Amino acid sequence: MLSANLSAIFYLISGVLFILALRGLSSPETSRQGNFFGIIGMIIAITVTFLSIGNFSTGFIVVLIFLLIGGLIGAFIAYKIPMTAMPELVAGFHSLVGLAAVFVAIAAFLNPEAFNLGSPGNIKLGSLIEMSIGAAVGAITFSGSIIAFLKLQGIMSGSPITFKGQHPLNAFILISIIVLTYLLCSTQSSNLFWILLAVSFLIGFLLIIPIGGADMPVVISMLNSYSGWAAAGIGFTLENTALIITGALVGSSGAILSYIMCKGMNRSFFNVILGGFGATEQSSSSQNKEQRPVKSGNADDAAFLMKNASSVIIVPGYGMAVAQAQHALREMVDTLKKNDIKVSYAIHPVAGRMPGHMNVLLAEANVPYDEVFELEEINNDFANADVAFVIGANDVTNPVAKTDPQSPIYGMPVLDVEKCKSVLFVKRSLSPGYAGIDNDLFYKENTLMLFADAKKMTEDITKNL
């Protein structure tokens, strides 16, 4: 068994490694190093916690069994999961973090002696406040993440689910959570504790259902923040330094990322927190629009346009991820470069279904980092580019975000691909994007639709080039 001083030192080292991990993950160039620091930090934290168990005859064996079970399940999922399913996997893991916080809070409330928090009905006030906050945030994280998972998996509609009086109800429930926490700390009633958990689970559902599918990347980031704060709250209950540090890092970094994404999408950060993000009604013009004619072409047409271009901008999206077309795309770009054609990549902040989704896929295909640009860096270049090659991106290129105040994506900055001389749009059909609205870009005079699987179409274009 490790001494308290040794445990504190090793927890501090793991905390420093987590900070270095976040620093590394802030840039694609250093992300692999950041991941390495995070892995080492977590190994140290788990090992120290494992060696700090006092009763080796029972507790040690029980923890070892569950550690092996959880580790094997996690390793299997990580090995088998495709990149397209990464967003819902993250949402699922967030739900487990929240549920773990709830279980720890329940254990601490029912058996406070085991945690040196006092006795039933006479728990330390500070510990009870920490426990209540951790349990409430954990419950919100769990139920909210379940809804996010169902929406991302397609089991539940990605469209906003709204009803009359939704925001006043959410406000009332949030106020009631504060009141219940105060009463629980005053009376330490077990009935109030269970009511607090039930109400927290409920508000988690209500906060996420009005959020539209196009805004799901921000939801993932927000739930990530919630899971961190839940972990930090329970860390205080357990008096575990590593859990406090890790939870605070995850909570604050998730909140900062959510704020940055909201700012980049011209949304209100407080609407995200209160569950109003993306809750506008879809306009009838988008829902009931008659099918308009589009110009469609094939790989030979696309190759001809790109071969005669001086500059091409690639706009990757979720369709590229589904088709696993990033490697084929890299081969096509290499062919274009051999013909002295300037090529760059434009990444929208919420392309794909979680922050950084497209960056990871392009890095997997060894796309040079200096060719990948964020929206604000490249948006002005579309007007001077000859061809925009949109491969699977939909909502993030939809001009309706600038023209229709009733649209769920109105006000969200989009990539100005329509300003290019020619737009090549690779898509299986004219079906709407994840936000559930029609894309006006399909019907522009300078747009040529390439109806096919993204990978096959890209490979065919490369052959024609």
Tab-separated table of C-alpha atoms in Angstrom:
chain	number	residue	atom	x	y	z
A	1	MET	CA	0.000	0.000	0.000
A	2	LEU	CA	1.343	3.444	-0.982
A	3	SER	CA	1.668	6.145	1.669
A	4	ALA	CA	-0.485	9.263	1.425
A	5	ASN	CA	2.546	11.412	0.564
A	6	LEU	CA	3.681	9.125	-2.268
A	7	SER	CA	0.145	8.959	-3.625
A	8	ALA	CA	-0.095	12.753	-3.630
A	9	ILE	CA	3.221	13.081	-5.493
A	10	PHE	CA	2.235	10.571	-8.174
A	11	TYR	CA	-1.215	12.145	-8.536
A	12	LEU	CA	0.485	15.507	-9.025
A	13	ILE	CA	2.708	14.001	-11.743
A	14	SER	CA	-0.332	12.531	-13.488
A	15	GLY	CA	-2.050	15.933	-13.277
A	16	VAL	CA	0.924	17.625	-14.955
A	17	LEU	CA	0.856	14.963	-17.695
A	18	PHE	CA	-2.862	15.628	-18.248
A	19	ILE	CA	-2.148	19.333	-18.660
A	20	LEU	CA	0.595	18.512	-21.188
A	21	ALA	CA	-1.869	16.195	-22.937
A	22	LEU	CA	-4.412	18.991	-23.359
A	23	ARG	CA	-1.672	21.289	-24.615
A	24	GLY	CA	-0.619	18.708	-27.174
A	25	LEU	CA	-4.170	18.001	-28.318
A	26	SER	CA	-4.696	21.690	-29.097
A	27	SER	CA	-2.821	21.276	-32.399
A	28	PRO	CA	-2.824	18.500	-35.037
A	29	GLU	CA	0.990	18.613	-35.208
A	30	THR	CA	1.375	17.726	-31.521
A	31	SER	CA	-1.775	15.642	-31.004
A	32	ARG	CA	0.023	12.272	-31.037
A	33	GLN	CA	2.423	13.491	-28.352
A	34	GLY	CA	-0.542	14.835	-26.367
A	35	ASN	CA	-2.258	11.463	-26.543
A	36	PHE	CA	0.919	9.784	-25.295
A	37	PHE	CA	1.141	12.120	-22.278
A	38	GLY	CA	-2.518	11.473	-21.492
A	39	ILE	CA	-2.062	7.694	-21.628
A	40	ILE	CA	0.982	7.781	-19.324
A	41	GLY	CA	-0.829	10.100	-16.900
A	42	MET	CA	-3.859	7.815	-16.750
A	43	ILE	CA	-1.704	4.704	-16.229
A	44	ILE	CA	0.006	6.419	-13.266
A	45	ALA	CA	-3.333	7.584	-11.789
A	46	ILE	CA	-4.956	4.146	-12.081
A	47	THR	CA	-1.881	2.365	-10.684
A	48	VAL	CA	-1.634	4.699	-7.681
A	49	THR	CA	-5.345	4.326	-6.918
A	50	PHE	CA	-5.042	0.564	-7.264
A	51	LEU	CA	-2.070	0.394	-4.884
A	52	SER	CA	-3.799	2.671	-2.364
A	53	ILE	CA	-6.461	0.084	-1.550
A	54	GLY	CA	-6.179	-0.806	2.115
A	55	ASN	CA	-7.789	-4.254	2.257
A	56	PHE	CA	-5.857	-6.458	-0.168
A	57	SER	CA	-7.809	-9.606	0.718
A	58	THR	CA	-11.173	-8.383	-0.580
A	59	GLY	CA	-11.098	-4.861	-2.040
A	60	PHE	CA	-7.945	-5.486	-4.065
A	61	ILE	CA	-9.399	-8.542	-5.803
A	62	VAL	CA	-12.789	-6.922	-6.441
A	63	VAL	CA	-11.213	-3.806	-7.976
A	64	LEU	CA	-8.841	-5.948	-10.059
A	65	ILE	CA	-11.751	-7.977	-11.471
A	66	PHE	CA	-13.759	-4.915	-12.487
A	67	LEU	CA	-10.636	-3.149	-13.764
A	68	LEU	CA	-9.926	-6.080	-16.078
A	69	ILE	CA	-13.539	-6.321	-17.220
A	70	GLY	CA	-13.800	-2.593	-17.963
A	71	GLY	CA	-10.371	-2.455	-19.570
A	72	LEU	CA	-11.093	-5.401	-21.881
A	73	ILE	CA	-14.458	-3.978	-22.927
A	74	GLY	CA	-12.909	-0.555	-23.569
A	75	ALA	CA	-10.017	-2.027	-25.561
A	76	PHE	CA	-12.375	-4.147	-27.669
A	77	ILE	CA	-14.661	-1.186	-28.440
A	78	ALA	CA	-11.710	1.081	-29.289
A	79	TYR	CA	-10.287	-1.560	-31.630
A	80	LYS	CA	-13.548	-2.277	-33.449
A	81	ILE	CA	-15.172	1.163	-33.605
A	82	PRO	CA	-15.043	2.931	-37.005
A	83	MET	CA	-14.252	6.653	-37.152
A	84	THR	CA	-17.794	7.336	-38.358
A	85	ALA	CA	-19.160	6.038	-35.056
A	86	MET	CA	-16.698	7.986	-32.883
A	87	PRO	CA	-19.162	10.783	-31.967
A	88	GLU	CA	-21.767	8.406	-30.535
A	89	LEU	CA	-18.997	6.449	-28.788
A	90	VAL	CA	-17.849	9.651	-27.080
A	91	ALA	CA	-21.447	10.416	-26.076
A	92	GLY	CA	-21.781	6.889	-24.691
A	93	PHE	CA	-18.591	7.221	-22.657
A	94	HIS	CA	-19.744	10.575	-21.304
A	95	SER	CA	-22.930	8.899	-20.079
A	96	LEU	CA	-20.849	6.296	-18.205
A	97	VAL	CA	-18.771	9.019	-16.517
A	98	GLY	CA	-21.966	10.695	-15.362
A	99	LEU	CA	-23.450	7.420	-14.143
A	100	ALA	CA	-20.245	6.602	-12.246
A	101	ALA	CA	-20.495	9.949	-10.461
A	102	VAL	CA	-24.103	9.174	-9.514
A	103	PHE	CA	-23.160	5.730	-8.157
A	104	VAL	CA	-20.317	7.148	-6.052
A	105	ALA	CA	-22.634	9.823	-4.663
A	106	ILE	CA	-25.258	7.185	-3.762
A	107	ALA	CA	-22.617	5.033	-2.040
A	108	ALA	CA	-21.277	8.027	-0.118
A	109	PHE	CA	-24.760	9.124	0.966
A	110	LEU	CA	-25.852	5.647	2.122
A	111	ASN	CA	-22.547	4.742	3.785
A	112	PRO	CA	-20.709	7.961	4.672
A	113	GLU	CA	-18.514	6.207	7.277
A	114	ALA	CA	-16.675	4.358	4.511
A	115	PHE	CA	-15.646	7.716	3.045
A	116	ASN	CA	-14.893	9.418	6.387
A	117	LEU	CA	-17.769	11.845	5.779
A	118	GLY	CA	-19.648	11.308	9.045
A	119	SER	CA	-22.653	9.083	9.670
A	120	PRO	CA	-26.097	8.710	8.018
A	121	GLY	CA	-28.123	11.806	8.845
A	122	ASN	CA	-25.011	13.574	10.120
A	123	ILE	CA	-22.836	13.987	7.008
A	124	LYS	CA	-20.397	16.914	6.902
A	125	LEU	CA	-22.030	19.933	5.280
A	126	GLY	CA	-19.191	20.550	2.803
A	127	SER	CA	-19.143	16.917	1.742
A	128	LEU	CA	-22.925	16.888	1.317
A	129	ILE	CA	-22.797	19.963	-0.942
A	130	GLU	CA	-20.022	18.402	-3.057
A	131	MET	CA	-21.895	15.111	-3.189
A	132	SER	CA	-25.158	16.782	-4.241
A	133	ILE	CA	-23.524	18.824	-6.994
A	134	GLY	CA	-21.584	15.810	-8.296
A	135	ALA	CA	-24.698	13.636	-8.284
A	136	ALA	CA	-26.884	16.266	-10.002
A	137	VAL	CA	-24.333	17.079	-12.728
A	138	GLY	CA	-23.599	13.377	-13.188
A	139	ALA	CA	-27.292	12.577	-13.634
A	140	ILE	CA	-27.700	15.425	-16.149
A	141	THR	CA	-24.619	14.200	-18.023
A	142	PHE	CA	-25.899	10.623	-18.121
A	143	SER	CA	-29.413	11.308	-19.404
A	144	GLY	CA	-28.272	14.082	-21.766
A	145	SER	CA	-25.559	11.853	-23.240
A	146	ILE	CA	-28.080	9.058	-23.793
A	147	ILE	CA	-30.233	11.409	-25.897
A	148	ALA	CA	-27.149	12.594	-27.807
A	149	PHE	CA	-26.174	8.969	-28.459
A	150	LEU	CA	-29.664	8.105	-29.736
A	151	LYS	CA	-29.678	11.131	-32.071
A	152	LEU	CA	-26.202	10.443	-33.411
A	153	GLN	CA	-26.958	6.747	-33.903
A	154	GLY	CA	-30.125	7.599	-35.842
A	155	ILE	CA	-32.352	5.746	-33.365
A	156	MET	CA	-33.975	9.081	-32.487
A	157	SER	CA	-34.741	11.915	-34.877
A	158	GLY	CA	-31.956	14.480	-35.223
A	159	SER	CA	-34.532	17.259	-35.590
A	160	PRO	CA	-35.182	19.566	-32.617
A	161	ILE	CA	-38.012	18.318	-30.370
A	162	THR	CA	-39.814	21.280	-28.881
A	163	PHE	CA	-43.069	21.945	-27.053
A	164	LYS	CA	-44.849	24.961	-25.642
A	165	GLY	CA	-43.446	26.221	-22.347
A	166	GLN	CA	-40.258	24.195	-22.705
A	167	HIS	CA	-37.864	26.925	-21.550
A	168	PRO	CA	-39.935	27.975	-18.506
A	169	LEU	CA	-40.166	24.290	-17.534
A	170	ASN	CA	-36.392	23.861	-17.843
A	171	ALA	CA	-35.835	27.006	-15.773
A	172	PHE	CA	-38.277	25.775	-13.114
A	173	ILE	CA	-36.547	22.374	-12.881
A	174	LEU	CA	-33.092	23.954	-12.631
A	175	ILE	CA	-34.309	26.231	-9.823
A	176	SER	CA	-35.904	23.236	-8.099
A	177	ILE	CA	-32.540	21.420	-8.201
A	178	ILE	CA	-30.959	24.340	-6.329
A	179	VAL	CA	-33.815	24.353	-3.785
A	180	LEU	CA	-33.650	20.573	-3.324
A	181	THR	CA	-29.889	20.767	-2.762
A	182	TYR	CA	-30.407	23.406	-0.070
A	183	LEU	CA	-33.157	21.384	1.642
A	184	LEU	CA	-31.096	18.204	1.412
A	185	CYS	CA	-28.157	19.897	3.096
A	186	SER	CA	-30.498	21.221	5.812
A	187	THR	CA	-32.425	18.022	6.546
A	188	GLN	CA	-30.244	15.221	5.054
A	189	SER	CA	-33.477	13.452	4.116
A	190	SER	CA	-32.957	10.372	1.944
A	191	ASN	CA	-36.264	11.093	0.157
A	192	LEU	CA	-34.977	14.498	-0.955
A	193	PHE	CA	-31.748	12.863	-2.190
A	194	TRP	CA	-33.654	10.455	-4.460
A	195	ILE	CA	-35.941	13.252	-5.679
A	196	LEU	CA	-32.860	15.356	-6.515
A	197	LEU	CA	-31.455	12.498	-8.610
A	198	ALA	CA	-34.769	11.913	-10.409
A	199	VAL	CA	-35.201	15.610	-11.258
A	200	SER	CA	-31.589	15.822	-12.476
A	201	PHE	CA	-32.080	12.827	-14.765
A	202	LEU	CA	-35.211	14.509	-16.150
A	203	ILE	CA	-33.581	17.861	-16.909
A	204	GLY	CA	-30.793	16.037	-18.767
A	205	PHE	CA	-33.326	14.693	-21.245
A	206	LEU	CA	-35.132	18.022	-21.574
A	207	LEU	CA	-31.928	19.993	-22.191
A	208	ILE	CA	-30.802	17.890	-25.157
A	209	ILE	CA	-34.006	16.978	-27.040
A	210	PRO	CA	-34.529	20.521	-28.452
A	211	ILE	CA	-31.029	20.584	-29.947
A	212	GLY	CA	-30.889	19.968	-33.695
A	213	GLY	CA	-28.617	17.445	-35.364
A	214	ALA	CA	-26.456	20.067	-37.085
A	215	ASP	CA	-25.505	21.435	-33.666
A	216	MET	CA	-24.598	18.041	-32.174
A	217	PRO	CA	-20.802	18.684	-32.210
A	218	VAL	CA	-21.336	21.488	-29.700
A	219	VAL	CA	-23.523	19.180	-27.599
A	220	ILE	CA	-20.726	16.587	-27.495
A	221	SER	CA	-18.297	19.266	-26.318
A	222	MET	CA	-20.769	20.550	-23.734
A	223	LEU	CA	-21.480	17.074	-22.329
A	224	ASN	CA	-17.743	16.509	-22.157
A	225	SER	CA	-17.546	19.566	-19.916
A	226	TYR	CA	-20.433	18.324	-17.756
A	227	SER	CA	-18.769	14.937	-17.278
A	228	GLY	CA	-15.598	16.679	-16.118
A	229	TRP	CA	-17.396	18.780	-13.523
A	230	ALA	CA	-19.265	15.695	-12.287
A	231	ALA	CA	-15.956	13.885	-11.862
A	232	ALA	CA	-14.419	16.872	-10.051
A	233	GLY	CA	-17.372	17.081	-7.662
A	234	ILE	CA	-17.096	13.404	-6.789
A	235	GLY	CA	-13.323	13.814	-6.500
A	236	PHE	CA	-13.906	16.131	-3.551
A	237	THR	CA	-16.230	13.559	-1.991
A	238	LEU	CA	-13.589	10.834	-2.356
A	239	GLU	CA	-10.770	13.257	-1.422
A	240	ASN	CA	-8.979	12.073	-4.567
A	241	THR	CA	-6.539	14.669	-5.934
A	242	ALA	CA	-6.192	13.065	-9.367
A	243	LEU	CA	-9.964	12.987	-9.881
A	244	ILE	CA	-10.303	16.632	-8.858
A	245	ILE	CA	-7.509	17.756	-11.202
A	246	THR	CA	-8.666	15.606	-14.118
A	247	GLY	CA	-12.303	16.586	-13.707
A	248	ALA	CA	-11.463	20.279	-13.521
A	249	LEU	CA	-9.280	20.032	-16.646
A	250	VAL	CA	-11.945	18.187	-18.626
A	251	GLY	CA	-14.713	20.460	-17.368
A	252	SER	CA	-12.925	23.728	-18.096
A	253	SER	CA	-11.456	22.660	-21.451
A	254	GLY	CA	-14.861	21.338	-22.580
A	255	ALA	CA	-16.521	24.611	-21.576
A	256	ILE	CA	-13.876	26.661	-23.389
A	257	LEU	CA	-14.218	24.516	-26.528
A	258	SER	CA	-18.012	24.878	-26.425
A	259	TYR	CA	-17.654	28.655	-26.119
A	260	ILE	CA	-15.172	28.814	-29.028
A	261	MET	CA	-17.473	26.702	-31.222
A	262	CYS	CA	-20.530	28.786	-30.310
A	263	LYS	CA	-18.633	31.951	-31.143
A	264	GLY	CA	-17.501	30.453	-34.437
A	265	MET	CA	-21.095	29.492	-35.260
A	266	ASN	CA	-22.629	32.787	-34.106
A	267	ARG	CA	-24.662	31.096	-31.386
A	268	SER	CA	-25.340	31.955	-27.762
A	269	PHE	CA	-23.287	29.985	-25.231
A	270	PHE	CA	-26.056	30.375	-22.645
A	271	ASN	CA	-28.601	28.906	-25.050
A	272	VAL	CA	-26.408	25.815	-25.260
A	273	ILE	CA	-26.293	25.474	-21.484
A	274	LEU	CA	-30.038	26.011	-21.189
A	275	GLY	CA	-30.871	23.609	-23.997
A	276	GLY	CA	-32.178	26.143	-26.507
A	277	PHE	CA	-29.498	25.621	-29.124
A	278	GLY	CA	-30.869	24.751	-32.556
A	279	ALA	CA	-34.446	24.813	-31.344
A	280	THR	CA	-35.831	27.080	-34.068
A	281	GLU	CA	-38.527	25.756	-36.321
A	282	GLN	CA	-37.610	24.709	-39.795
A	283	SER	CA	-39.004	27.004	-42.426
A	284	SER	CA	-41.825	25.834	-44.624
A	285	SER	CA	-39.873	26.922	-47.660
A	286	SER	CA	-37.240	24.322	-46.828
A	287	GLN	CA	-39.717	21.606	-45.851
A	288	ASN	CA	-42.202	21.912	-48.675
A	289	LYS	CA	-39.885	23.012	-51.454
A	290	GLU	CA	-40.663	21.362	-54.775
A	291	GLN	CA	-37.890	19.343	-56.322
A	292	ARG	CA	-35.872	21.637	-58.560
A	293	PRO	CA	-33.702	20.534	-61.458
A	294	VAL	CA	-30.027	19.960	-60.808
A	295	LYS	CA	-27.053	19.465	-63.070
A	296	SER	CA	-25.412	16.088	-62.590
A	297	GLY	CA	-22.169	14.761	-64.020
A	298	ASN	CA	-19.706	11.905	-63.778
A	299	ALA	CA	-16.059	11.327	-62.874
A	300	ASP	CA	-14.877	12.337	-66.348
A	301	ASP	CA	-16.653	15.718	-66.095
A	302	ALA	CA	-15.160	16.343	-62.666
A	303	ALA	CA	-11.665	15.362	-63.807
A	304	PHE	CA	-11.913	17.712	-66.794
A	305	LEU	CA	-12.898	20.687	-64.607
A	306	MET	CA	-10.162	20.042	-62.050
A	307	LYS	CA	-7.465	19.336	-64.631
A	308	ASN	CA	-8.105	22.746	-66.175
A	309	ALA	CA	-8.188	24.559	-62.833
A	310	SER	CA	-5.340	26.458	-61.231
A	311	SER	CA	-6.686	26.103	-57.686
A	312	VAL	CA	-8.974	23.555	-56.001
A	313	ILE	CA	-10.420	23.692	-52.482
A	314	ILE	CA	-11.491	20.396	-50.892
A	315	VAL	CA	-14.411	20.528	-48.440
A	316	PRO	CA	-14.661	17.218	-46.512
A	317	GLY	CA	-17.713	16.212	-44.494
A	318	TYR	CA	-19.466	13.327	-42.809
A	319	GLY	CA	-20.119	11.617	-46.166
A	320	MET	CA	-16.375	11.249	-46.610
A	321	ALA	CA	-16.145	9.652	-43.178
A	322	VAL	CA	-18.951	7.180	-43.915
A	323	ALA	CA	-17.340	6.122	-47.212
A	324	GLN	CA	-13.836	6.069	-45.658
A	325	ALA	CA	-12.719	8.096	-48.662
A	326	GLN	CA	-9.889	10.051	-47.030
A	327	HIS	CA	-7.120	7.874	-48.525
A	328	ALA	CA	-8.664	7.984	-52.003
A	329	LEU	CA	-8.983	11.746	-51.605
A	330	ARG	CA	-5.306	12.056	-50.734
A	331	GLU	CA	-4.388	10.102	-53.901
A	332	MET	CA	-6.567	12.401	-56.007
A	333	VAL	CA	-4.951	15.481	-54.488
A	334	ASP	CA	-1.468	14.070	-55.115
A	335	THR	CA	-2.413	13.625	-58.783
A	336	LEU	CA	-3.651	17.220	-58.974
A	337	LYS	CA	-0.411	18.497	-57.435
A	338	LYS	CA	1.595	16.674	-60.095
A	339	ASN	CA	-0.281	18.830	-62.606
A	340	ASP	CA	0.802	21.982	-60.722
A	341	ILE	CA	-2.673	22.624	-59.367
A	342	LYS	CA	-2.847	24.349	-55.976
A	343	VAL	CA	-4.931	22.330	-53.523
A	344	SER	CA	-6.087	23.180	-50.002
A	345	TYR	CA	-8.618	21.784	-47.541
A	346	ALA	CA	-11.391	23.811	-45.872
A	347	ILE	CA	-12.620	22.536	-42.495
A	348	HIS	CA	-15.782	23.865	-40.865
A	349	PRO	CA	-15.717	23.949	-37.018
A	350	VAL	CA	-18.583	21.446	-36.881
A	351	ALA	CA	-17.842	19.347	-39.974
A	352	GLY	CA	-18.635	15.726	-39.174
A	353	ARG	CA	-20.363	15.066	-35.881
A	354	MET	CA	-17.815	16.050	-33.298
A	355	PRO	CA	-15.059	18.670	-32.993
A	356	GLY	CA	-11.948	17.714	-34.961
A	357	HIS	CA	-13.631	14.798	-36.756
A	358	MET	CA	-12.398	15.818	-40.221
A	359	ASN	CA	-8.928	16.786	-38.976
A	360	VAL	CA	-8.427	13.295	-37.562
A	361	LEU	CA	-9.538	11.615	-40.798
A	362	LEU	CA	-7.249	13.780	-42.922
A	363	ALA	CA	-4.339	13.180	-40.539
A	364	GLU	CA	-5.011	9.446	-40.870
A	365	ALA	CA	-4.474	9.837	-44.629
A	366	ASN	CA	-1.226	11.783	-43.969
A	367	VAL	CA	-2.567	15.038	-45.386
A	368	PRO	CA	0.022	17.772	-44.612
A	369	TYR	CA	-1.147	20.023	-41.796
A	370	ASP	CA	-0.180	23.179	-43.669
A	371	GLU	CA	-2.753	22.387	-46.382
A	372	VAL	CA	-5.665	22.247	-43.919
A	373	PHE	CA	-7.403	25.526	-43.053
A	374	GLU	CA	-10.245	26.462	-40.723
A	375	LEU	CA	-13.298	28.381	-41.947
A	376	GLU	CA	-12.112	31.860	-40.977
A	377	GLU	CA	-8.733	31.292	-42.620
A	378	ILE	CA	-9.979	30.139	-46.024
A	379	ASN	CA	-13.513	31.442	-46.527
A	380	ASN	CA	-12.351	34.472	-48.510
A	381	ASP	CA	-10.380	32.221	-50.883
A	382	PHE	CA	-13.441	30.552	-52.394
A	383	ALA	CA	-14.193	33.587	-54.577
A	384	ASN	CA	-10.772	33.237	-56.229
A	385	ALA	CA	-10.758	29.427	-56.522
A	386	ASP	CA	-11.632	27.612	-59.746
A	387	VAL	CA	-13.171	24.491	-58.218
A	388	ALA	CA	-14.630	23.555	-54.840
A	389	PHE	CA	-14.762	19.781	-54.359
A	390	VAL	CA	-17.378	19.102	-51.661
A	391	ILE	CA	-17.140	15.490	-50.534
A	392	GLY	CA	-19.964	14.645	-48.174
A	393	ALA	CA	-20.332	18.022	-46.437
A	394	ASN	CA	-23.894	19.334	-46.447
A	395	ASP	CA	-25.218	21.658	-43.738
A	396	VAL	CA	-21.869	23.453	-43.399
A	397	THR	CA	-22.063	24.547	-47.061
A	398	ASN	CA	-25.757	25.471	-47.134
A	399	PRO	CA	-26.284	29.120	-48.205
A	400	VAL	CA	-29.705	29.115	-46.519
A	401	ALA	CA	-27.849	29.786	-43.252
A	402	LYS	CA	-27.351	33.335	-44.555
A	403	THR	CA	-30.779	33.925	-46.093
A	404	ASP	CA	-33.574	32.173	-44.150
A	405	PRO	CA	-34.206	33.473	-40.595
A	406	GLN	CA	-36.530	30.505	-39.934
A	407	SER	CA	-33.897	27.896	-40.734
A	408	PRO	CA	-32.439	25.841	-37.847
A	409	ILE	CA	-28.953	26.777	-39.059
A	410	TYR	CA	-29.654	30.484	-39.653
A	411	GLY	CA	-26.776	32.658	-38.461
A	412	MET	CA	-24.271	29.822	-38.499
A	413	PRO	CA	-21.195	30.781	-40.552
A	414	VAL	CA	-20.918	28.427	-43.529
A	415	LEU	CA	-18.195	27.781	-46.084
A	416	ASP	CA	-18.800	30.084	-49.074
A	417	VAL	CA	-18.336	27.343	-51.671
A	418	GLU	CA	-21.013	28.827	-53.938
A	419	LYS	CA	-18.608	31.685	-54.733
A	420	CYS	CA	-16.251	29.317	-56.598
A	421	LYS	CA	-16.356	29.256	-60.389
A	422	SER	CA	-17.384	25.589	-60.257
A	423	VAL	CA	-18.667	23.434	-57.414
A	424	LEU	CA	-18.390	19.643	-57.564
A	425	PHE	CA	-20.700	18.111	-54.965
A	426	VAL	CA	-20.223	14.409	-54.213
A	427	LYS	CA	-23.346	12.932	-52.641
A	428	ARG	CA	-25.388	9.753	-52.933
A	429	SER	CA	-28.668	11.633	-53.404
A	430	LEU	CA	-30.420	14.973	-52.863
A	431	SER	CA	-31.438	13.939	-49.359
A	432	PRO	CA	-31.110	16.670	-46.701
A	433	GLY	CA	-28.209	16.842	-44.277
A	434	TYR	CA	-28.231	16.005	-40.582
A	435	ALA	CA	-30.125	19.208	-39.811
A	436	GLY	CA	-32.976	17.865	-41.958
A	437	ILE	CA	-33.128	20.786	-44.406
A	438	ASP	CA	-32.646	21.078	-48.153
A	439	ASN	CA	-29.347	22.501	-49.409
A	440	ASP	CA	-29.756	25.395	-51.846
A	441	LEU	CA	-26.232	24.772	-53.111
A	442	PHE	CA	-27.484	21.719	-55.048
A	443	TYR	CA	-29.475	23.955	-57.388
A	444	LYS	CA	-26.909	26.670	-58.117
A	445	GLU	CA	-25.914	27.242	-61.745
A	446	ASN	CA	-22.248	26.591	-61.002
A	447	THR	CA	-22.887	23.321	-59.089
A	448	LEU	CA	-22.378	19.897	-60.674
A	449	MET	CA	-23.774	17.035	-58.598
A	450	LEU	CA	-21.784	13.791	-58.603
A	451	PHE	CA	-24.215	11.138	-57.380
A	452	ALA	CA	-22.142	8.207	-56.113
A	453	ASP	CA	-20.332	6.695	-53.171
A	454	ALA	CA	-17.681	9.220	-52.147
A	455	LYS	CA	-14.793	6.754	-52.228
A	456	LYS	CA	-15.683	5.236	-55.606
A	457	MET	CA	-16.296	8.629	-57.211
A	458	THR	CA	-12.963	9.955	-55.919
A	459	GLU	CA	-11.121	6.882	-57.205
A	460	ASP	CA	-12.789	7.218	-60.615
A	461	ILE	CA	-11.831	10.900	-60.812
A	462	THR	CA	-8.219	9.977	-60.064
A	463	LYS	CA	-8.214	7.409	-62.885
A	464	ASN	CA	-9.601	10.006	-65.309
A	465	LEU	CA	-7.013	12.539	-64.190
